[in-house]
CSV table of N, CA and C in Angstrom, one decimal:
chain,number,residue,atom,x,y,z
U,1,MET,N,147.3,37.9,38.4
U,1,MET,CA,145.8,38.0,39.2
U,1,MET,C,145.0,39.3,38.8
U,2,LYS,N,144.3,40.5,38.6
U,2,LYS,CA,143.7,41.7,38.9
U,2,LYS,C,143.9,41.5,39.7
U,3,LYS,N,143.1,42.7,40.5
U,3,LYS,CA,143.3,43.8,41.5
U,3,LYS,C,142.2,43.8,41.1
U,4,ASN,N,141.1,43.4,42.4
U,4,ASN,CA,140.0,43.8,42.6
U,4,ASN,C,138.9,44.1,43.8
U,5,MET,N,140.0,44.0,45.0
U,5,MET,CA,139.7,45.0,45.6
U,5,MET,C,140.6,46.1,46.4
U,6,GLY,N,139.1,47.6,46.9
U,6,GLY,CA,139.7,48.6,47.6
U,6,GLY,C,140.5,48.0,48.8
U,7,THR,N,141.2,49.8,48.9
U,7,THR,CA,141.1,49.5,50.3
U,7,THR,C,140.6,48.8,51.6
U,8,THR,N,139.6,50.1,51.6
U,8,THR,CA,138.8,49.3,52.6
U,8,THR,C,138.4,48.3,52.9
U,9,ASP,N,138.0,47.2,51.9
U,9,ASP,CA,137.3,45.7,51.2
U,9,ASP,C,138.8,44.8,52.1
U,10,ARG,N,140.0,45.6,51.9
U,10,ARG,CA,141.6,44.9,52.3
U,10,ARG,C,141.7,45.6,53.9
U,11,ILE,N,141.6,46.3,53.8
U,11,ILE,CA,141.4,46.8,55.9
U,11,ILE,C,140.2,45.7,56.2
U,12,ILE,N,139.1,45.7,56.4
U,12,ILE,CA,138.1,44.6,56.8
U,12,ILE,C,138.6,43.6,57.3
U,13,ARG,N,138.8,42.8,55.7
U,13,ARG,CA,139.3,42.0,55.8
U,13,ARG,C,140.4,41.0,56.8
U,14,ILE,N,141.5,41.7,56.5
U,14,ILE,CA,143.1,41.6,57.5
U,14,ILE,C,142.5,41.6,58.9
U,15,ALA,N,141.0,42.8,59.3
U,15,ALA,CA,141.0,43.3,60.5
U,15,ALA,C,139.9,41.5,60.8
U,16,ALA,N,139.4,40.9,60.3
U,16,ALA,CA,138.5,39.7,60.1
U,16,ALA,C,139.3,38.9,60.4
U,17,ALA,N,140.6,38.4,60.1
U,17,ALA,CA,141.1,37.5,59.6
U,17,ALA,C,141.8,37.5,61.0
U,18,LEU,N,142.5,38.6,61.5
U,18,LEU,CA,142.9,39.3,63.6
U,18,LEU,C,142.6,38.5,64.6
U,19,VAL,N,141.2,38.7,64.1
U,19,VAL,CA,139.5,38.3,65.1
U,19,VAL,C,139.6,36.9,65.3
U,20,LEU,N,139.3,36.0,63.5
U,20,LEU,CA,138.9,35.2,63.4
U,20,LEU,C,140.4,34.5,64.3
U,21,GLY,N,141.5,34.5,63.9
U,21,GLY,CA,142.8,34.3,64.2
U,21,GLY,C,142.8,34.2,66.1
U,22,TYR,N,142.7,34.7,66.5
U,22,TYR,CA,142.9,35.7,67.9
U,22,TYR,C,142.2,34.5,68.5
U,23,LEU,N,141.0,34.4,67.8
U,23,LEU,CA,139.7,33.5,68.4
U,23,LEU,C,140.5,31.6,68.4
U,24,ALA,N,140.7,31.4,67.1
U,24,ALA,CA,141.2,30.3,67.2
U,24,ALA,C,142.7,29.9,67.8
U,25,TYR,N,143.2,30.9,67.9
U,25,TYR,CA,144.3,30.5,68.4
U,25,TYR,C,144.3,29.8,70.6
U,26,TYR,N,143.4,31.3,70.6
U,26,TYR,CA,143.0,30.8,71.9
U,26,TYR,C,142.3,30.9,72.5
U,27,LYS,N,142.0,29.6,71.7
U,27,LYS,CA,140.3,28.1,71.8
U,27,LYS,C,138.7,28.9,72.4
U,28,ILE,N,139.0,30.0,72.2
U,28,ILE,CA,137.5,30.7,72.8
U,28,ILE,C,136.5,29.7,72.3
U,29,THR,N,136.5,29.8,71.0
U,29,THR,CA,135.0,29.1,70.7
U,29,THR,C,135.1,26.9,70.5
U,30,ASN,N,134.3,26.8,70.2
U,30,ASN,CA,133.8,25.1,69.9
U,30,ASN,C,135.3,24.7,69.6
U,31,ALA,N,135.6,24.2,70.1
U,31,ALA,CA,137.4,23.1,69.5
U,31,ALA,C,137.2,23.1,67.7
U,32,ASN,N,135.5,22.0,68.2
U,32,ASN,CA,135.4,21.9,66.8
U,32,ASN,C,135.5,22.8,65.3
U,33,LEU,N,135.7,24.0,66.2
U,33,LEU,CA,135.6,25.7,65.3
U,33,LEU,C,136.5,26.3,65.0
U,34,VAL,N,137.9,25.9,65.7
U,34,VAL,CA,139.1,25.6,65.6
U,34,VAL,C,139.6,26.0,64.0
U,35,LEU,N,139.5,24.4,63.5
U,35,LEU,CA,140.4,24.3,62.2
U,35,LEU,C,139.5,25.5,61.1
U,36,VAL,N,138.1,25.4,61.0
U,36,VAL,CA,137.3,26.6,60.3
U,36,VAL,C,137.9,27.9,60.3
U,37,LEU,N,137.6,27.7,61.7
U,37,LEU,CA,138.9,30.0,61.7
U,37,LEU,C,139.7,29.9,61.2
U,38,THR,N,141.0,29.0,61.6
U,38,THR,CA,142.1,29.1,61.3
U,38,THR,C,141.6,29.6,59.3
U,39,ILE,N,141.0,28.4,58.9
U,39,ILE,CA,141.4,28.4,57.3
U,39,ILE,C,141.0,29.5,56.6
U,40,VAL,N,139.4,29.9,58.5
U,40,VAL,CA,139.0,31.2,56.8
U,40,VAL,C,139.7,32.1,57.2
U,41,SER,N,140.3,32.5,58.5
U,41,SER,CA,141.8,33.2,58.8
U,41,SER,C,142.7,34.1,57.3
U,42,ILE,N,143.1,32.5,57.0
U,42,ILE,CA,144.4,32.2,56.7
U,42,ILE,C,143.6,33.0,55.0
U,43,ILE,N,143.1,32.6,54.5
U,43,ILE,CA,141.5,32.6,53.6
U,43,ILE,C,141.9,34.4,53.4
U,44,LEU,N,140.9,34.9,54.0
U,44,LEU,CA,140.9,36.4,54.4
U,44,LEU,C,142.6,37.1,54.4
U,45,PHE,N,143.0,36.7,55.1
U,45,PHE,CA,144.5,36.5,54.9
U,45,PHE,C,145.6,37.0,53.9
U,46,ILE,N,145.2,35.8,52.7
U,46,ILE,CA,145.7,36.1,51.6
U,46,ILE,C,145.5,37.2,50.1
U,47,THR,N,143.8,37.3,50.8
U,47,THR,CA,143.3,37.3,50.1
U,47,THR,C,143.6,39.0,50.7
U,48,ALA,N,143.4,39.3,51.0
U,48,ALA,CA,143.8,40.6,51.1
U,48,ALA,C,145.4,41.1,51.0
U,49,ALA,N,145.9,40.4,51.5
U,49,ALA,CA,147.6,40.8,51.1
U,49,ALA,C,148.0,41.4,50.0
U,50,PHE,N,147.0,39.9,49.0
U,50,PHE,CA,147.1,40.4,47.0
U,50,PHE,C,146.4,40.9,46.2
U,51,GLY,N,146.1,41.9,46.8
U,51,GLY,CA,144.7,42.4,46.5
U,51,GLY,C,143.6,41.7,45.5
U,52,THR,N,143.3,40.8,46.0
U,52,THR,CA,142.3,39.4,44.5
U,52,THR,C,141.5,38.8,45.3
U,53,CYS,N,140.6,38.9,44.9
U,53,CYS,CA,139.9,37.7,45.7
U,53,CYS,C,138.9,36.8,44.6
U,54,PRO,N,138.9,35.4,44.7
U,54,PRO,CA,138.7,33.9,43.2
U,54,PRO,C,137.1,35.0,42.9
U,55,LEU,N,136.2,34.7,44.5
U,55,LEU,CA,135.3,35.4,45.1
U,55,LEU,C,134.5,36.2,43.6
U,56,TYR,N,134.7,37.4,44.0
U,56,TYR,CA,134.9,38.6,43.3
U,56,TYR,C,135.1,38.1,42.0
U,57,THR,N,135.8,37.6,41.4
U,57,THR,CA,135.9,37.6,39.9
U,57,THR,C,134.9,36.7,39.4
U,58,ILE,N,134.3,35.9,39.8
U,58,ILE,CA,133.5,35.0,39.3
U,58,ILE,C,132.4,35.6,39.0
U,59,LEU,N,131.7,36.5,40.9
U,59,LEU,CA,130.5,36.7,40.6
U,59,LEU,C,130.3,38.1,39.9
U,60,GLY,N,132.0,38.7,39.5
U,60,GLY,CA,131.9,40.2,38.9
U,60,GLY,C,131.9,41.3,39.4
U,61,ILE,N,132.4,40.9,41.1
U,61,ILE,CA,132.7,42.7,41.8
U,61,ILE,C,133.5,43.1,42.3
U,62,GLN,N,133.2,44.1,42.4
U,62,GLN,CA,135.4,45.2,41.9
U,62,GLN,C,135.0,45.3,42.8
U,63,THR,N,135.7,45.7,43.7
U,63,THR,CA,135.8,46.9,45.1
U,63,THR,C,137.2,48.2,45.0
U,64,THR,N,137.4,47.6,43.8
U,64,THR,CA,138.6,49.6,43.3
U,64,THR,C,138.3,50.4,43.7
U,65,PRO,N,138.9,51.4,43.4
U,65,PRO,CA,138.1,52.5,42.9
U,65,PRO,C,137.5,52.6,41.7
U,66,ARG,N,137.5,53.5,40.6
U,66,ARG,CA,137.2,53.0,39.3
U,66,ARG,C,138.4,54.4,39.1
U,67,LYS,N,138.4,54.9,37.7
U,67,LYS,CA,139.2,55.7,37.5
U,67,LYS,C,138.4,56.6,36.9
U,68,GLN,N,138.6,58.4,36.7
U,68,GLN,CA,138.2,59.8,36.5
U,68,GLN,C,137.5,59.1,34.7
U,69,ASP,N,137.5,59.4,34.2
U,69,ASP,CA,136.7,59.6,32.4
U,69,ASP,C,137.7,60.9,32.1
U,70,ASN,N,138.2,61.3,31.6
U,70,ASN,CA,138.9,62.7,30.9
U,70,ASN,C,138.0,63.2,30.4
U,71,THR,N,136.6,62.5,29.5
U,71,THR,CA,135.9,63.4,28.9
U,71,THR,C,134.2,63.8,29.2
U,72,VAL,N,133.8,64.3,28.2
U,72,VAL,CA,132.9,65.6,28.6
U,72,VAL,C,132.2,65.4,27.3
U,73,ALA,N,131.7,64.2,27.5
U,73,ALA,CA,129.8,64.1,26.7
U,73,ALA,C,131.0,63.3,25.8
U,74,GLY,N,131.6,61.9,26.2
U,74,GLY,CA,132.3,61.6,25.0
U,74,GLY,C,133.4,61.8,24.2
U,75,HIS,N,133.6,63.0,24.5
U,75,HIS,CA,134.6,64.4,23.7
U,75,HIS,C,135.9,64.7,24.7
U,76,PRO,N,137.1,64.2,24.6
U,76,PRO,CA,138.6,63.9,25.4
U,76,PRO,C,138.2,66.5,25.9
U,77,LYS,N,139.1,65.9,26.8
U,77,LYS,CA,138.6,67.5,27.4
U,77,LYS,C,140.0,67.7,26.5
U,78,HIS,N,140.1,69.2,26.3
U,78,HIS,CA,142.0,69.9,26.0
U,78,HIS,C,141.6,70.9,27.2
């Protein structure tokens, strides 16, 4: 799959995964939420590791930096 997540997006997802994983592991939240937090944490970490978010693909979102266009008014630079 084509990468559709930028560096900042990936860092935020990893940080969120770590926080949610910490909350789930130490059972700081309600016992019913531990499973949900664990699953969300795993999903965030996997999508950040691969740089691809299936939901972004469906919605047409891309946070990767755009390539610079080497043209001036439609003509290549010389």
